[in-house]
């Protein structure tokens, strides 16, 4: 099976730059695909070719029938599936790491003594390096989800057309150099069928999580956009008169009456002072 440590280490870094559903998808990938495939697949499929027996002594017939029945081993097929499904996630990780590196350099430039304070501010990360999925990162994240959906669905359909989802115990074969239609038998077909169904269910769960994450991101984006529009500040382009009128309470009415009384008192005092000044100027003129 080889060592999965390198791929697991790369995928583990993606968890800090993913949504909650993305972290669940990663856990399903680690626990129910990589670990199960590494721990149990060899013991179940180790006798795949040695336990394949045909009722003929014709040299080469058994090997040809095995190759015709299984164009690619189930284990190698699932390994390719995991690698291909993980590739879009690794591409997104490269984009996220590039963005973090660029914004860290931006912060260093801003904090340096000769750095400009008017340069572009970091958009996707905070001081702790936590990534906010929006803008170009959101587009990159959604793109890798769409690619994972197509790849996962393609491998499920491909497995159906290559082997089906049930391991039958007997395979008739009439390939050359077999002298006639021979019957070939597979060892432990029931155990292999259970393993095939388990891997199929895990693949369907991963596919469902990808769909769910796409809808989650789209709904979050739409909700945040509507909330931002409702919080717009009143400007000349968006006058306050267009806002719906607010109903006055009793306290507001009493406060407004007090302000009106104070304004009327100040206006009456100001008018009497102006009249006294005019009368004094007329007397001094005479």
XYZ file of N, CA and C in Angstrom:
858
model
N 0.814 -1.211 0.000
C 0.000 0.000 0.000
C 0.843 1.255 0.000
N 2.058 1.142 0.554
C 2.889 2.322 0.580
C 2.588 3.183 1.792
N 3.307 4.299 1.863
C 3.185 5.196 3.003
C 2.238 6.328 2.649
N 1.179 6.501 3.483
C 0.214 7.574 3.291
C 0.585 8.816 4.103
N 1.730 8.809 4.784
C 2.076 9.901 5.694
C 2.196 11.240 5.005
N 2.807 11.260 3.802
C 3.014 12.534 3.109
C 1.684 13.160 2.705
N 0.799 12.339 2.097
C -0.511 12.851 1.691
C -1.343 13.255 2.901
N -1.284 12.472 3.973
C -2.047 12.800 5.178
C -1.558 14.102 5.798
N -0.241 14.332 5.772
C 0.297 15.580 6.321
C -0.160 16.794 5.531
N -0.201 16.670 4.201
C -0.670 17.796 3.386
C -2.151 18.061 3.620
N -2.951 16.996 3.650
C -4.386 17.175 3.842
C -4.707 17.702 5.242
N -3.854 17.385 6.219
C -4.087 17.873 7.574
C -3.943 19.392 7.644
N -3.084 19.956 6.805
C -2.923 21.415 6.781
C -4.152 22.120 6.219
N -4.927 21.418 5.401
C -6.102 22.033 4.785
C -7.200 22.271 5.823
N -7.193 21.501 6.912
C -8.276 21.602 7.891
C -8.380 22.996 8.488
N -7.234 23.661 8.693
C -7.269 25.009 9.279
C -7.766 26.051 8.295
N -7.870 25.697 7.012
C -8.337 26.638 5.990
C -9.644 26.177 5.363
N -10.417 25.335 6.081
C -11.658 24.785 5.538
C -12.828 25.137 6.443
N -14.024 24.855 5.953
C -15.234 25.042 6.747
C -15.429 23.835 7.664
N -16.481 23.874 8.478
C -16.769 22.755 9.381
C -17.085 21.493 8.574
N -17.854 21.648 7.501
C -18.199 20.487 6.673
C -16.954 19.944 5.977
N -16.051 20.843 5.579
C -14.801 20.393 4.982
C -13.950 19.589 5.944
N -13.973 19.954 7.226
C -13.227 19.185 8.231
C -13.857 17.808 8.441
N -15.184 17.748 8.368
C -15.850 16.436 8.476
C -15.474 15.568 7.280
N -15.458 16.162 6.083
C -15.054 15.413 4.887
C -13.633 14.892 5.031
N -12.750 15.706 5.605
C -11.370 15.285 5.800
C -11.279 14.118 6.783
N -12.101 14.168 7.841
C -12.110 13.077 8.817
C -12.599 11.777 8.181
N -13.636 11.879 7.346
C -14.132 10.690 6.636
C -13.047 10.127 5.720
N -12.306 11.018 5.060
C -11.234 10.568 4.166
C -10.141 9.844 4.939
N -9.749 10.402 6.096
C -8.676 9.789 6.878
C -9.108 8.464 7.508
N -10.253 8.492 8.222
C -10.635 7.347 9.029
C -11.192 6.188 8.204
N -12.107 6.505 7.287
C -12.855 5.448 6.610
C -12.341 5.121 5.210
N -11.341 5.843 4.747
C -10.807 5.504 3.425
C -9.324 5.151 3.531
N -8.518 6.106 3.981
C -7.080 5.852 4.015
C -6.729 4.794 5.054
N -7.252 4.954 6.291
C -6.886 4.004 7.346
C -7.475 2.621 7.092
N -8.740 2.558 6.665
C -9.359 1.255 6.397
C -8.692 0.578 5.210
N -8.379 1.362 4.184
C -7.729 0.784 3.003
C -6.331 0.285 3.353
N -5.626 1.040 4.213
C -4.279 0.605 4.576
C -4.264 -0.564 5.538
N -5.281 -0.632 6.410
C -5.267 -1.675 7.442
C -5.931 -2.973 6.996
N -7.063 -2.878 6.278
C -7.827 -4.089 5.994
C -7.811 -4.562 4.567
N -7.422 -3.707 3.635
C -7.537 -4.095 2.228
C -6.571 -5.215 1.863
N -5.346 -5.161 2.385
C -4.354 -6.172 2.021
C -4.778 -7.568 2.479
N -5.376 -7.634 3.686
C -5.783 -8.947 4.195
C -6.982 -9.500 3.436
N -7.853 -8.589 2.954
C -9.044 -9.056 2.233
C -8.714 -9.400 0.796
N -7.898 -8.558 0.137
C -7.625 -8.727 -1.282
C -6.248 -9.298 -1.568
N -5.560 -9.778 -0.533
C -4.215 -10.297 -0.768
C -4.192 -11.537 -1.650
N -5.251 -12.338 -1.597
C -5.306 -13.566 -2.401
C -6.157 -13.363 -3.652
N -6.241 -12.137 -4.119
C -7.130 -11.841 -5.245
C -6.757 -12.652 -6.477
N -5.460 -12.732 -6.783
C -5.051 -13.479 -7.974
C -4.711 -14.932 -7.640
N -4.102 -15.147 -6.486
C -3.737 -16.527 -6.141
C -4.977 -17.379 -5.870
N -6.073 -16.755 -5.395
C -7.297 -17.506 -5.133
C -8.230 -17.561 -6.321
N -7.792 -17.059 -7.473
C -8.603 -17.089 -8.693
C -8.266 -18.379 -9.443
N -9.212 -19.301 -9.474
C -8.966 -20.638 -10.027
C -9.965 -20.910 -11.143
N -9.453 -21.473 -12.257
C -10.310 -21.845 -13.394
C -10.223 -23.363 -13.604
N -11.308 -23.961 -14.128
C -11.368 -25.424 -14.311
C -10.775 -25.830 -15.646
N -9.495 -25.448 -15.836
C -8.775 -25.844 -17.043
C -7.286 -25.884 -16.723
N -6.576 -26.702 -17.485
C -5.124 -26.782 -17.336
C -4.398 -26.091 -18.491
N -5.112 -25.389 -19.351
C -4.524 -24.720 -20.499
C -3.586 -23.620 -20.009
N -2.325 -23.646 -20.427
C -1.381 -22.613 -19.967
C -1.817 -21.211 -20.432
N -1.785 -20.278 -19.523
C -2.108 -18.887 -19.836
C -3.577 -18.546 -19.754
N -4.459 -19.546 -19.742
C -5.898 -19.271 -19.743
C -6.325 -18.588 -18.442
N -5.790 -19.073 -17.335
C -6.185 -18.504 -16.044
C -5.768 -17.047 -15.918
N -4.548 -16.727 -16.359
C -4.072 -15.344 -16.285
C -4.879 -14.422 -17.200
N -5.203 -14.897 -18.395
C -5.979 -14.089 -19.325
C -7.380 -13.842 -18.769
N -7.985 -14.857 -18.173
C -9.330 -14.693 -17.622
C -9.322 -13.743 -16.424
N -8.264 -13.806 -15.623
C -8.175 -12.884 -14.483
C -8.040 -11.443 -14.976
N -7.212 -11.242 -16.001
C -7.026 -9.894 -16.539
C -8.308 -9.379 -17.185
N -9.089 -10.277 -17.806
C -10.352 -9.869 -18.425
C -11.413 -9.555 -17.358
N -11.400 -10.310 -16.272
C -12.387 -10.095 -15.218
C -12.085 -8.840 -14.408
N -10.799 -8.607 -14.114
C -10.398 -7.453 -13.298
C -9.362 -6.632 -14.074
N -9.799 -5.665 -14.903
C -8.836 -4.847 -15.650
C -7.864 -4.113 -14.736
N -8.312 -3.706 -13.556
C -7.458 -3.085 -12.561
C -7.885 -3.599 -11.193
N -6.916 -3.808 -10.335
C -7.223 -4.324 -9.009
C -8.097 -3.333 -8.234
N -8.986 -3.861 -7.394
C -9.840 -2.991 -6.584
C -9.009 -2.072 -5.702
N -7.943 -2.585 -5.113
C -7.118 -1.774 -4.221
C -6.488 -0.615 -4.978
N -5.919 -0.897 -6.138
C -5.286 0.167 -6.928
C -6.332 1.166 -7.424
N -7.521 0.667 -7.734
C -8.595 1.568 -8.150
C -8.948 2.537 -7.026
N -9.064 2.045 -5.786
C -9.411 2.916 -4.656
C -8.268 3.866 -4.302
N -7.024 3.394 -4.482
C -5.882 4.286 -4.245
C -5.904 5.443 -5.243
N -6.146 5.132 -6.513
C -6.258 6.198 -7.517
C -7.419 7.134 -7.199
N -8.523 6.583 -6.708
C -9.680 7.406 -6.360
C -9.320 8.400 -5.256
N -8.641 7.934 -4.220
C -8.259 8.822 -3.122
C -7.304 9.909 -3.613
N -6.338 9.542 -4.448
C -5.364 10.528 -4.936
C -6.044 11.577 -5.806
N -6.900 11.126 -6.731
C -7.560 12.078 -7.625
C -8.529 12.978 -6.872
N -9.255 12.418 -5.883
C -10.205 13.221 -5.123
C -9.479 14.232 -4.240
N -8.293 13.887 -3.773
C -7.541 14.789 -2.896
C -6.801 15.880 -3.667
N -6.578 15.694 -4.963
C -5.787 16.656 -5.733
C -6.395 18.059 -5.761
N -7.709 18.249 -6.022
C -8.254 19.615 -5.979
C -8.088 20.282 -4.612
N -8.190 19.511 -3.530
C -7.991 20.072 -2.199
C -6.560 20.550 -2.020
N -5.601 19.807 -2.549
C -4.199 20.215 -2.454
C -3.922 21.468 -3.290
N -4.604 21.593 -4.429
C -4.458 22.819 -5.234
C -4.990 24.028 -4.466
N -6.142 23.857 -3.803
C -6.666 24.946 -2.965
C -5.708 25.270 -1.825
N -5.084 24.246 -1.233
C -4.113 24.489 -0.164
C -2.958 25.342 -0.676
N -2.479 25.058 -1.887
C -1.412 25.885 -2.460
C -1.836 27.328 -2.627
N -3.070 27.557 -3.077
C -3.576 28.924 -3.226
C -3.672 29.613 -1.866
N -4.199 28.903 -0.860
C -4.345 29.495 0.474
C -2.981 29.826 1.087
N -2.007 28.927 0.937
C -0.671 29.187 1.477
C -0.039 30.383 0.775
N -0.252 30.504 -0.533
C 0.270 31.660 -1.270
C -0.350 32.965 -0.766
N -1.659 32.963 -0.521
C -2.331 34.163 -0.008
C -1.811 34.525 1.380
N -1.647 33.528 2.247
C -1.137 33.788 3.592
C 0.268 34.366 3.533
N 1.108 33.815 2.656
C 2.477 34.318 2.518
C 2.488 35.764 2.032
N 1.648 36.073 1.048
C 1.596 37.445 0.527
C 1.117 38.429 1.593
N 0.125 38.060 2.351
C -0.408 38.978 3.354
C 0.521 39.097 4.567
N 1.279 38.071 4.883
C 2.291 38.201 5.939
C 3.390 39.169 5.523
N 3.799 39.098 4.253
C 4.787 40.067 3.751
C 4.212 41.478 3.777
N 2.910 41.604 3.499
C 2.256 42.901 3.527
C 2.270 43.496 4.941
N 2.009 42.644 5.938
C 2.026 43.117 7.331
C 3.435 43.520 7.761
N 4.432 42.730 7.353
C 5.808 43.081 7.686
C 6.190 44.425 7.073
N 5.733 44.684 5.861
C 6.026 45.955 5.201
C 5.336 47.117 5.916
N 4.122 46.887 6.396
C 3.397 47.945 7.110
C 4.027 48.254 8.464
N 4.543 47.226 9.154
C 5.111 47.425 10.483
C 6.568 47.868 10.457
N 7.220 47.794 9.296
C 8.612 48.228 9.213
C 8.697 49.742 9.362
N 9.844 50.290 9.874
C 9.971 51.741 10.101
C 9.782 52.567 8.831
N 10.295 52.096 7.710
C 10.147 52.859 6.472
C 8.957 52.439 5.648
N 8.111 51.567 6.206
C 6.972 51.064 5.458
C 5.873 52.087 5.304
N 5.138 51.983 4.236
C 4.033 52.914 3.980
C 2.795 52.470 4.741
N 2.121 53.421 5.332
C 0.890 53.122 6.077
C -0.342 53.167 5.187
N -0.172 53.542 3.932
C -1.322 53.695 3.054
C -1.438 52.548 2.061
N -0.620 51.497 2.254
C -0.660 50.394 1.297
C -1.912 49.553 1.509
N -2.091 48.587 0.621
C -3.288 47.746 0.671
C -3.297 46.893 1.934
N -4.427 46.855 2.627
C -4.547 46.105 3.876
C -4.811 44.635 3.590
N -4.370 43.730 4.498
C -4.672 42.300 4.329
C -6.180 42.054 4.313
N -6.606 41.193 3.403
C -8.041 40.971 3.190
C -8.508 39.613 3.669
N -7.657 38.597 3.567
C -8.108 37.231 3.809
C -7.651 36.653 5.142
N -6.663 37.253 5.800
C -6.134 36.690 7.045
C -6.086 37.761 8.119
N -6.108 37.297 9.377
C -5.928 38.212 10.494
C -4.505 38.083 11.028
N -4.232 38.725 12.181
C -2.883 38.725 12.726
C -2.424 37.327 13.129
N -3.371 36.433 13.495
C -3.027 35.075 13.906
C -2.872 34.125 12.718
N -3.099 34.620 11.503
C -2.959 33.781 10.317
C -4.197 32.989 9.961
N -5.333 33.244 10.641
C -6.566 32.528 10.330
C -7.162 33.060 9.038
N -7.557 32.149 8.161
C -8.040 32.517 6.834
C -9.549 32.695 6.854
N -10.024 33.761 6.213
C -11.453 33.967 5.986
C -11.755 33.627 4.533
N -12.659 32.685 4.310
C -12.962 32.227 2.954
C -13.924 33.218 2.306
N -13.408 34.081 1.468
C -14.210 35.056 0.738
C -13.440 35.494 -0.488
N -14.104 36.207 -1.375
C -13.436 36.729 -2.557
C -12.855 35.631 -3.429
N -11.565 35.810 -3.814
C -10.901 34.835 -4.673
C -10.743 33.479 -3.992
N -10.532 33.502 -2.674
C -10.417 32.236 -1.945
C -11.728 31.458 -1.972
N -12.839 32.165 -1.867
C -14.141 31.502 -1.950
C -14.337 30.881 -3.329
N -13.957 31.615 -4.374
C -14.049 31.052 -5.724
C -13.169 29.830 -5.894
N -11.935 29.895 -5.349
C -11.040 28.738 -5.420
C -11.595 27.555 -4.646
N -12.188 27.827 -3.476
C -12.740 26.750 -2.643
C -13.929 26.086 -3.337
N -14.827 26.887 -3.903
C -15.978 26.328 -4.605
C -15.546 25.543 -5.842
N -14.511 26.024 -6.533
C -14.029 25.325 -7.724
C -13.494 23.945 -7.382
N -12.701 23.863 -6.296
C -12.180 22.548 -5.929
C -13.293 21.613 -5.457
N -14.361 22.163 -4.849
C -15.499 21.323 -4.467
C -16.208 20.755 -5.696
N -16.387 21.598 -6.712
C -17.053 21.133 -7.938
C -16.222 20.039 -8.615
N -14.903 20.221 -8.660
C -14.039 19.197 -9.250
C -14.101 17.896 -8.452
N -14.135 17.992 -7.123
C -14.229 16.780 -6.305
C -15.547 16.052 -6.543
N -16.626 16.808 -6.726
C -17.927 16.176 -6.995
C -17.877 15.384 -8.294
N -17.328 15.983 -9.354
C -17.259 15.294 -10.643
C -16.321 14.086 -10.578
N -15.194 14.228 -9.896
C -14.242 13.117 -9.817
C -14.830 11.965 -9.011
N -15.448 12.299 -7.878
C -16.040 11.251 -7.035
C -17.149 10.515 -7.783
N -18.023 11.277 -8.426
C -19.109 10.645 -9.175
C -18.564 9.813 -10.336
N -17.506 10.290 -10.986
C -16.915 9.540 -12.089
C -16.328 8.211 -11.647
N -15.681 8.195 -10.483
C -15.109 6.935 -9.989
C -16.203 5.967 -9.555
N -17.294 6.484 -8.987
C -18.394 5.585 -8.608
C -19.005 4.931 -9.844
N -19.241 5.729 -10.890
C -19.784 5.178 -12.129
C -18.788 4.223 -12.783
N -17.506 4.598 -12.748
C -16.481 3.731 -13.322
C -16.386 2.391 -12.619
N -16.501 2.387 -11.296
C -16.472 1.123 -10.558
C -17.660 0.244 -10.925
N -18.811 0.875 -11.130
C -20.003 0.098 -11.499
C -19.799 -0.588 -12.853
N -19.233 0.145 -13.825
C -19.060 -0.436 -15.153
C -17.895 -1.421 -15.205
N -16.894 -1.278 -14.332
C -15.752 -2.196 -14.347
C -16.065 -3.508 -13.639
N -16.615 -3.422 -12.429
C -16.820 -4.627 -11.628
C -18.265 -4.836 -11.196
N -19.055 -3.758 -11.113
C -20.318 -3.855 -10.409
C -20.075 -3.671 -8.918
N -21.097 -3.833 -8.124
C -20.979 -3.625 -6.681
C -21.136 -4.932 -5.891
N -21.182 -6.050 -6.595
C -21.291 -7.363 -5.946
C -20.249 -8.284 -6.574
N -19.502 -8.959 -5.725
C -18.496 -9.909 -6.207
C -19.150 -11.283 -6.370
N -19.360 -11.688 -7.611
C -19.984 -12.993 -7.876
C -18.930 -14.082 -7.700
N -19.306 -15.270 -7.243
C -18.299 -16.321 -6.989
C -17.765 -16.982 -8.254
N -18.534 -16.952 -9.370
C -18.114 -17.657 -10.574
C -18.151 -16.723 -11.784
N -17.069 -16.814 -12.620
C -16.973 -15.980 -13.818
C -16.771 -16.889 -15.032
N -17.700 -16.928 -15.971
C -17.443 -17.679 -17.208
C -16.476 -16.904 -18.103
N -15.553 -17.609 -18.725
C -14.528 -16.947 -19.539
C -14.292 -17.768 -20.804
N -14.277 -17.092 -21.928
C -14.018 -17.767 -23.215
C -12.933 -17.034 -24.000
N -11.990 -16.412 -23.308
C -10.922 -15.667 -23.965
C -9.851 -16.624 -24.487
N -9.167 -16.170 -25.513
C -8.022 -16.918 -26.048
C -6.872 -16.812 -25.043
N -6.187 -17.906 -24.731
C -6.082 -19.224 -25.395
C -6.928 -20.317 -24.744
N -8.000 -19.987 -24.058
C -8.838 -21.013 -23.447
C -9.482 -21.860 -24.553
N -9.448 -23.167 -24.446
C -9.984 -24.025 -25.514
C -11.498 -23.973 -25.611
N -12.171 -23.628 -24.516
C -13.640 -23.538 -24.506
C -14.016 -22.564 -23.401
N -15.307 -22.359 -23.193
C -15.765 -21.463 -22.121
C -15.527 -22.137 -20.783
N -14.580 -21.580 -20.046
C -14.215 -22.164 -18.757
C -14.900 -21.387 -17.639
N -14.942 -21.985 -16.477
C -15.529 -21.341 -15.301
C -14.425 -21.043 -14.297
N -14.356 -19.776 -13.884
C -13.332 -19.350 -12.928
C -14.020 -18.929 -11.630
N -13.335 -19.185 -10.521
C -13.934 -18.961 -9.201
C -13.047 -18.026 -8.377
N -13.706 -17.131 -7.644
C -13.017 -16.171 -6.782
C -13.153 -16.605 -5.330
N -12.088 -16.490 -4.577
C -12.114 -16.878 -3.161
C -12.783 -15.774 -2.331
N -13.506 -16.153 -1.301
C -14.180 -15.270 -0.339
C -14.979 -14.145 -1.018
N -15.910 -14.478 -1.910
C -16.656 -13.416 -2.608
C -17.550 -12.598 -1.682
N -18.115 -13.230 -0.618
C -19.006 -12.489 0.281
C -18.238 -11.419 1.054
N -17.050 -11.770 1.555
C -16.236 -10.796 2.293
C -15.815 -9.640 1.390
N -15.457 -9.959 0.172
C -15.064 -8.906 -0.769
C -16.262 -8.013 -1.126
N -17.450 -8.613 -1.236
C -18.645 -7.812 -1.519
C -18.929 -6.830 -0.392
N -18.777 -7.282 0.861
C -18.994 -6.388 2.009
C -18.009 -5.227 1.964
N -16.749 -5.518 1.636
C -15.746 -4.450 1.561
C -16.063 -3.482 0.425
N -16.510 -4.005 -0.719
C -16.862 -3.136 -1.847
C -18.019 -2.211 -1.471
N -19.050 -2.754 -0.825
C -20.200 -1.932 -0.429
C -19.793 -0.885 0.598
N -18.897 -1.257 1.528
C -18.422 -0.288 2.518
C -17.713 0.886 1.841
N -16.807 0.601 0.917
C -16.090 1.677 0.219
C -17.044 2.500 -0.638
N -18.079 1.865 -1.195
C -19.068 2.594 -1.978
C -19.867 3.558 -1.092
N -20.276 3.085 0.092
C -21.021 3.943 1.011
C -20.175 5.134 1.447
N -18.907 4.906 1.739
C -18.017 6.010 2.138
C -17.865 7.011 0.996
N -17.744 6.519 -0.231
C -17.638 7.429 -1.376
C -18.916 8.254 -1.544
N -20.073 7.638 -1.332
C -21.341 8.376 -1.432
C -21.477 9.414 -0.309
N -21.012 9.070 0.892
C -21.029 10.041 1.997
C -20.134 11.228 1.675
N -18.964 10.966 1.122
C -18.062 12.056 0.734
C -18.694 12.928 -0.346
N -19.357 12.288 -1.296
C -20.038 13.050 -2.350
C -21.146 13.921 -1.774
N -21.919 13.376 -0.840
C -22.981 14.146 -0.196
C -22.415 15.325 0.595
N -21.303 15.116 1.289
C -20.681 16.208 2.050
C -20.197 17.312 1.128
N -19.700 16.949 -0.053
C -19.280 17.972 -1.013
C -20.461 18.813 -1.487
N -21.582 18.148 -1.815
C -22.788 18.888 -2.197
C -23.253 19.788 -1.052
N -23.256 19.252 0.164
C -23.716 20.012 1.317
C -22.839 21.236 1.562
N -21.531 21.084 1.362
C -20.623 22.216 1.578
C -20.821 23.303 0.525
N -21.104 22.916 -0.707
C -21.377 23.914 -1.745
C -22.614 24.732 -1.386
N -23.693 24.062 -0.988
C -24.912 24.782 -0.602
C -24.683 25.634 0.641
N -23.890 25.138 1.580
C -23.589 25.910 2.799
C -22.849 27.199 2.458
N -21.847 27.113 1.591
C -21.081 28.307 1.223
C -21.931 29.293 0.443
N -22.765 28.796 -0.478
C -23.619 29.691 -1.258
C -24.649 30.384 -0.366
N -25.268 29.636 0.539
C -26.263 30.242 1.449
C -25.608 31.243 2.386
N -24.403 30.940 2.883
C -23.690 31.876 3.744
C -23.345 33.145 2.997
N -22.927 32.993 1.738
C -22.582 34.154 0.922
C -23.808 35.022 0.676
N -24.947 34.408 0.357
C -26.173 35.181 0.097
C -26.650 35.875 1.361
N -26.580 35.183 2.512
C -27.027 35.775 3.770
C -26.132 36.945 4.184
N -24.830 36.796 4.014
C -23.914 37.891 4.361
C -24.112 39.080 3.440
N -24.388 38.826 2.147
C -24.622 39.934 1.225
C -25.871 40.718 1.558
N -26.963 40.025 1.911
C -28.201 40.726 2.275
C -28.038 41.477 3.588
N -27.261 40.939 4.525
C -27.033 41.632 5.792
C -26.205 42.897 5.579
N -25.216 42.830 4.669
C -24.402 44.014 4.403
C -25.219 45.106 3.733
N -26.155 44.710 2.836
C -26.996 45.731 2.188
C -27.938 46.388 3.187
N -28.427 45.629 4.169
C -29.349 46.213 5.146
C -28.647 47.133 6.129
N -27.307 47.052 6.237
C -26.564 47.890 7.163
C -25.894 49.071 6.488
N -26.316 49.438 5.294
C -25.712 50.570 4.591
C -25.958 51.866 5.360
N -24.956 52.761 5.395
C -25.078 54.052 6.069
C -25.840 55.006 5.164
N -26.687 55.881 5.772
C -27.477 56.845 5.010
C -26.570 57.922 4.445
N -26.597 58.087 3.126
C -25.786 59.096 2.450
C -26.677 59.869 1.505
N -26.035 60.759 0.684
C -26.808 61.527 -0.286
C -27.455 60.607 -1.311
N -26.752 59.496 -1.632
C -27.330 58.535 -2.571
C -28.382 57.653 -1.913
N -28.339 57.560 -0.605
C -29.288 56.729 0.126
C -29.892 57.565 1.257
N -30.792 58.545 0.955
C -31.275 59.488 1.967
C -32.099 58.801 3.036
N -32.131 59.460 4.224
C -32.860 58.885 5.347
C -34.362 58.915 5.128
N -34.810 59.820 4.229
C -36.246 59.911 3.982
C -36.798 58.659 3.328
N -35.894 57.872 2.693
C -36.361 56.644 2.067
C -36.554 55.523 3.075
N -36.013 55.738 4.298
C -36.173 54.718 5.319
C -37.592 54.736 5.864
N -38.117 53.634 6.325
C -39.474 53.611 6.865
C -39.548 54.437 8.146
N -40.632 55.207 8.370
C -40.737 56.051 9.558
C -40.805 55.210 10.827
N -40.151 55.764 11.885
C -40.124 55.072 13.162
C -41.242 55.600 14.035
N -41.969 54.732 14.712
C -43.081 55.136 15.561
C -42.554 55.771 16.851
N -43.082 56.980 17.186
C -42.633 57.703 18.371
C -43.266 57.108 19.624
N -42.444 56.992 20.677
C -42.954 56.545 21.960
C -43.336 57.743 22.819
N -43.890 57.494 23.993
C -44.293 58.581 24.901
C -43.086 59.376 25.374
N -41.984 58.705 25.647
C -40.780 59.414 26.084
C -40.247 60.317 24.987
N -40.287 59.839 23.736
C -39.839 60.685 22.626
C -40.715 61.919 22.493
N -42.024 61.782 22.667
C -42.929 62.938 22.543
C -42.664 63.958 23.646
N -42.470 63.497 24.883
C -42.181 64.417 25.981
C -40.849 65.121 25.769
N -39.855 64.388 25.289
C -38.553 65.004 25.038
C -38.643 66.059 23.938
N -39.425 65.770 22.886
C -39.565 66.728 21.796
C -40.315 67.971 22.260
N -41.354 67.814 23.115
C -42.076 68.981 23.653
C -41.172 69.868 24.490
N -40.297 69.290 25.281
C -39.372 70.054 26.095
C -38.419 70.864 25.222
N -37.929 70.232 24.152
C -37.025 70.949 23.239
C -37.748 72.102 22.568
N -39.019 71.900 22.161
C -39.784 72.972 21.518
C -40.015 74.148 22.467
N -40.322 73.853 23.742
C -40.542 74.926 24.721
C -39.265 75.732 24.938
N -38.116 75.058 25.030
C -36.850 75.763 25.215
C -36.534 76.642 24.018
N -36.800 76.125 22.802
C -36.540 76.936 21.612
C -37.446 78.170 21.567
N -38.737 78.040 21.936
C -39.639 79.193 21.945
C -39.203 80.222 22.986
N -38.736 79.793 24.155
C -38.274 80.721 25.184
C -37.060 81.491 24.740
N -36.124 80.804 24.096
C -34.917 81.497 23.633
C -35.251 82.479 22.531
N -36.223 82.132 21.653
C -36.595 83.068 20.587
C -37.277 84.311 21.151
N -38.144 84.188 22.201
C -38.820 85.346 22.790
C -37.841 86.250 23.504
N -36.870 85.687 24.209
C -35.861 86.502 24.877
C -35.012 87.235 23.864
N -34.651 86.531 22.804
C -33.847 87.186 21.766
C -34.609 88.301 21.103
N -35.949 88.158 20.896
C -36.740 89.218 20.263
C -36.848 90.442 21.144
N -37.034 90.291 22.465
C -37.138 91.452 23.356
C -35.826 92.207 23.434
N -34.714 91.515 23.431
C -33.415 92.185 23.459
C -33.183 92.976 22.187
N -33.592 92.417 21.050
C -33.422 93.156 19.786
C -34.284 94.410 19.775
N -35.514 94.375 20.331
C -36.382 95.563 20.369
C -35.805 96.647 21.265
N -35.219 96.290 22.392
C -34.608 97.295 23.282
C -33.437 97.973 22.603
N -32.653 97.234 21.844
C -31.513 97.839 21.145
C -31.984 98.832 20.096
N -33.026 98.530 19.361
C -33.521 99.435 18.325
C -34.068 100.728 18.944
N -34.792 100.618 20.103
C -35.345 101.806 20.761
C -34.224 102.708 21.263
N -33.146 102.127 21.794
C -32.040 102.921 22.271
C -31.353 103.655 21.132
N -31.234 103.035 19.964
C -30.600 103.683 18.833
C -31.455 104.849 18.334
N -32.790 104.774 18.372
C -33.648 105.877 17.944
C -33.540 107.053 18.875
N -33.480 106.810 20.195
C -33.358 107.904 21.161
C -32.021 108.628 21.035
N -30.972 107.873 20.813
C -29.646 108.517 20.672
C -29.568 109.317 19.385
N -30.331 108.919 18.382
C -30.328 109.661 17.104
C -31.016 111.015 17.258
N -32.074 111.114 18.113
C -32.749 112.368 18.311
C -31.955 113.245 19.264
